[in-house]
Short mmCIF file of C-alpha atoms in Angstrom, two decimals:
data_model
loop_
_atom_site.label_atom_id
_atom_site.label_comp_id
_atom_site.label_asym_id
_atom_site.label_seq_id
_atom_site.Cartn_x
_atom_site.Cartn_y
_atom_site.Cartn_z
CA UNK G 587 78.01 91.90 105.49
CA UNK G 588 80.01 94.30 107.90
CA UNK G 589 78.87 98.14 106.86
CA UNK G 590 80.78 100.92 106.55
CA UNK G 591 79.74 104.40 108.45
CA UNK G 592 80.40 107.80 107.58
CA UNK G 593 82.67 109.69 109.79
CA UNK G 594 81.60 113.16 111.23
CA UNK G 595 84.51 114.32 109.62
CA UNK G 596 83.95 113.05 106.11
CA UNK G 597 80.24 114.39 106.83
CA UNK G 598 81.38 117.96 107.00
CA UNK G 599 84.04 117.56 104.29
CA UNK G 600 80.73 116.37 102.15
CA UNK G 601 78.87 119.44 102.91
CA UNK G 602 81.47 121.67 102.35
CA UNK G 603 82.04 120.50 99.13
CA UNK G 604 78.75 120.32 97.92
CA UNK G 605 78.44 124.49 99.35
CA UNK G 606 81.26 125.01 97.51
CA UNK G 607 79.67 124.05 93.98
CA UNK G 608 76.65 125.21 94.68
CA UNK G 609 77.06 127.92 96.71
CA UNK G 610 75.31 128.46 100.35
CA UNK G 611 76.71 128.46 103.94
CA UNK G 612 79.36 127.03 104.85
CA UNK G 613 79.92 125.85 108.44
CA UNK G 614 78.09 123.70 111.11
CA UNK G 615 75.49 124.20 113.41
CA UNK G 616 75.88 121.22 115.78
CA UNK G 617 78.26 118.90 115.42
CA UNK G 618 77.54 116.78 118.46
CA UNK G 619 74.00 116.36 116.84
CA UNK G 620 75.13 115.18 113.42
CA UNK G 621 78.26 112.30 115.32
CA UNK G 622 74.87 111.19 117.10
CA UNK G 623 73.02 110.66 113.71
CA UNK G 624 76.04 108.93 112.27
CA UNK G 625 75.96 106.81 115.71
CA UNK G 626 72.58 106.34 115.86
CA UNK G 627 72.40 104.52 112.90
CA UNK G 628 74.64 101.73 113.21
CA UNK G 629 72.52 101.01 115.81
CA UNK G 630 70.91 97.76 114.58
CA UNK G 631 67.84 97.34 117.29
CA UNK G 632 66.76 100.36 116.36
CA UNK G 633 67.92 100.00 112.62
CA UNK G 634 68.00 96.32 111.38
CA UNK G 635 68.67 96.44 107.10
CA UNK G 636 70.14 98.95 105.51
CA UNK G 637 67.38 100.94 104.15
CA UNK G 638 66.19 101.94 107.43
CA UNK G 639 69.92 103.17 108.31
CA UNK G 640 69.26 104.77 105.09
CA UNK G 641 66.79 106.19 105.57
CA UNK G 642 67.42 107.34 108.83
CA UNK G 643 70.69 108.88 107.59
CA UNK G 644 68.43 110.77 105.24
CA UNK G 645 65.56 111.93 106.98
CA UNK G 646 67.86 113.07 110.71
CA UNK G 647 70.20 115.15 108.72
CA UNK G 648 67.24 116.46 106.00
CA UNK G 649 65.32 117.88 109.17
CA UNK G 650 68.36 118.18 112.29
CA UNK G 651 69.53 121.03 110.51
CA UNK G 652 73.25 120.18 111.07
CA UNK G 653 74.61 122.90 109.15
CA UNK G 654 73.90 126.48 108.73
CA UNK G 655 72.90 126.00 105.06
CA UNK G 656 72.32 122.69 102.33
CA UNK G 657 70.87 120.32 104.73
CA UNK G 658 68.71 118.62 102.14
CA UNK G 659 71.52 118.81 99.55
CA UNK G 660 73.75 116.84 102.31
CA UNK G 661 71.58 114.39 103.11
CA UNK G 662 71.41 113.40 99.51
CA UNK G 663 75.20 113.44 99.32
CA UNK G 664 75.38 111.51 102.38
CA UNK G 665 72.95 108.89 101.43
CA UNK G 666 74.65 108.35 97.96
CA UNK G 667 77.82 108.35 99.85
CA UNK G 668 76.43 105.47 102.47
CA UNK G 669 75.42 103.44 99.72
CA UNK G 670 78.91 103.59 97.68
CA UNK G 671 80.69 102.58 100.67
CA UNK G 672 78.85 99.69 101.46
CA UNK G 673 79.02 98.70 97.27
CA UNK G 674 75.58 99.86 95.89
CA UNK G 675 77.68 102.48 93.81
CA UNK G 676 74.98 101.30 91.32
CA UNK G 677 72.15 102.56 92.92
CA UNK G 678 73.74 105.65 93.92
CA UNK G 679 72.63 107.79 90.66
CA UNK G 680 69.32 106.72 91.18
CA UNK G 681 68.86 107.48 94.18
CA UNK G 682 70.37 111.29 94.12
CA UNK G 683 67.75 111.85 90.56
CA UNK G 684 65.11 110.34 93.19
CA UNK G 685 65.78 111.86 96.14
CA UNK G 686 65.73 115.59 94.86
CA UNK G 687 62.49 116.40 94.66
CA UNK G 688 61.57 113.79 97.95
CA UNK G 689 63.82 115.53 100.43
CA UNK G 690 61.96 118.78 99.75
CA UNK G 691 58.74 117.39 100.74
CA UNK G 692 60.80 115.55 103.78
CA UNK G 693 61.97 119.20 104.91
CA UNK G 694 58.67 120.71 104.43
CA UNK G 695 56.90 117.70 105.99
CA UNK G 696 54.77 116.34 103.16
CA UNK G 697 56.72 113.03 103.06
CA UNK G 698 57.35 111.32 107.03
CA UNK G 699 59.92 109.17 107.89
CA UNK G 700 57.85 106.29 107.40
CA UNK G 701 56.86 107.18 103.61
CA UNK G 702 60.79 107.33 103.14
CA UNK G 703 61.42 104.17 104.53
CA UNK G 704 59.38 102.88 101.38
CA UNK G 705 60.52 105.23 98.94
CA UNK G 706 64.34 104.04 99.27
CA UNK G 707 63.11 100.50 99.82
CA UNK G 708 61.93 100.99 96.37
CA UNK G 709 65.26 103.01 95.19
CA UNK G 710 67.10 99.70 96.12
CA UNK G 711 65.06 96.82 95.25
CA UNK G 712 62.01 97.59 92.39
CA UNK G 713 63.11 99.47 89.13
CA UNK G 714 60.14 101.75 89.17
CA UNK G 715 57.66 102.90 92.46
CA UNK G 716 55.02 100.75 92.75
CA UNK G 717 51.30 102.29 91.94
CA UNK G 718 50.70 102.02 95.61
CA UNK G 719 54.11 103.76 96.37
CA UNK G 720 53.37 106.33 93.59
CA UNK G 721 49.48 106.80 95.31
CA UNK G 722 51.09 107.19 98.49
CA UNK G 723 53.10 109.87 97.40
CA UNK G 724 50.64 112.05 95.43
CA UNK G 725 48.33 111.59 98.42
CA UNK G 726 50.84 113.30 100.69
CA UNK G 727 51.00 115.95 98.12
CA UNK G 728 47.47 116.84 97.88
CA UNK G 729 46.88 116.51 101.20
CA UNK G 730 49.44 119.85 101.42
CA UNK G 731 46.67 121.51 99.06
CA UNK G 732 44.08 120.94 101.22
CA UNK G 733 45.48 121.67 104.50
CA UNK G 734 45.92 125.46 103.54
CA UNK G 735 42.62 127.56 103.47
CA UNK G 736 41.93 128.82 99.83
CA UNK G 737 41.01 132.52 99.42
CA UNK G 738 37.67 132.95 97.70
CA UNK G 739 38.06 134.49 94.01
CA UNK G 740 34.81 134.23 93.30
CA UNK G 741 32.42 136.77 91.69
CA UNK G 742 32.30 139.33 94.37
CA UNK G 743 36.19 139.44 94.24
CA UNK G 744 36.23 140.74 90.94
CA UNK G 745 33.40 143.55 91.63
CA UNK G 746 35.46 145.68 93.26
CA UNK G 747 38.92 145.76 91.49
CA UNK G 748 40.07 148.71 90.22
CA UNK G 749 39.97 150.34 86.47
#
């Protein structure tokens, strides 16, 4: 199956829009960086199925930080577009509800690149995460928790507080 690419064009047009009803900034940072993501990925050696062009799509514009504001939002909007151009329309709602909460952990580097990989390998081809998907995933998240020292409200915190 021949795919079809987004423009850099019809990138921008995307992000705009999606500033537009949900407010943010419009305007890009770098375009030369976001036509080399949209390059980069039809790059098959480096890219070989779809969900690692995905994926790819996803994750470079998520964290590249294209434009000025709604990164994460446009990756999303990207990725659903990807997918309706190449006729997965039917996995595009899925993957948006999916994708929401995951490309906030992507930008604050809970989730990598390779933990995506999986998670839209499982948007496209299981109906629900697997238990070893969903393990993987709450791992990543607790390991967040952990990584940050914890102040101690023990009993000598309390002593002193005022009246």
């Amino acid at each position: 199956m021949e795919l079809i690419y987004i423009h850099a064009n019809r990138a921008v047009r995307a992000h705009d829009a999606i500033i537009d009803i949900s407010g943010g900034l419009l305007g890009i940072k770098d375009i030369g960086q976001l036509e080399s993501i949209l390059e980069h990925i039809q790059n098959d050696d480096y890219y070989p199925e779809f969900e690692d062009k995905l994926a790819h799509l996803v994750f470079a514009v998520n964290k590249g930080h294209c434009f000025n504001d709604g990164n994460k939002r446009t990756s999303i909007a990207l990725g659903a577009f990807f997918l309706t151009m190449n006729g997965l329309e039917v996995f595009a709602d899925k993957f948006i509800i999916e994708m929401e909460n995951i490309a906030v952990a992507v930008a604050d580097n809970i989730i990598d690149k390779d933990l995506l990989i999986k998670v839209v390998y499982s948007i496209l081809y299981e109906d629900v995460y697997t238990e070893s998907l969903k393990l993987e995933i709450v791992q990543c998240l607790l390991q967040v928790g952990s990584d940050k020292e914890r102040p101690d409200h023990g009993a000598a915190f309390y002593k002193d507080l005022p009246e």
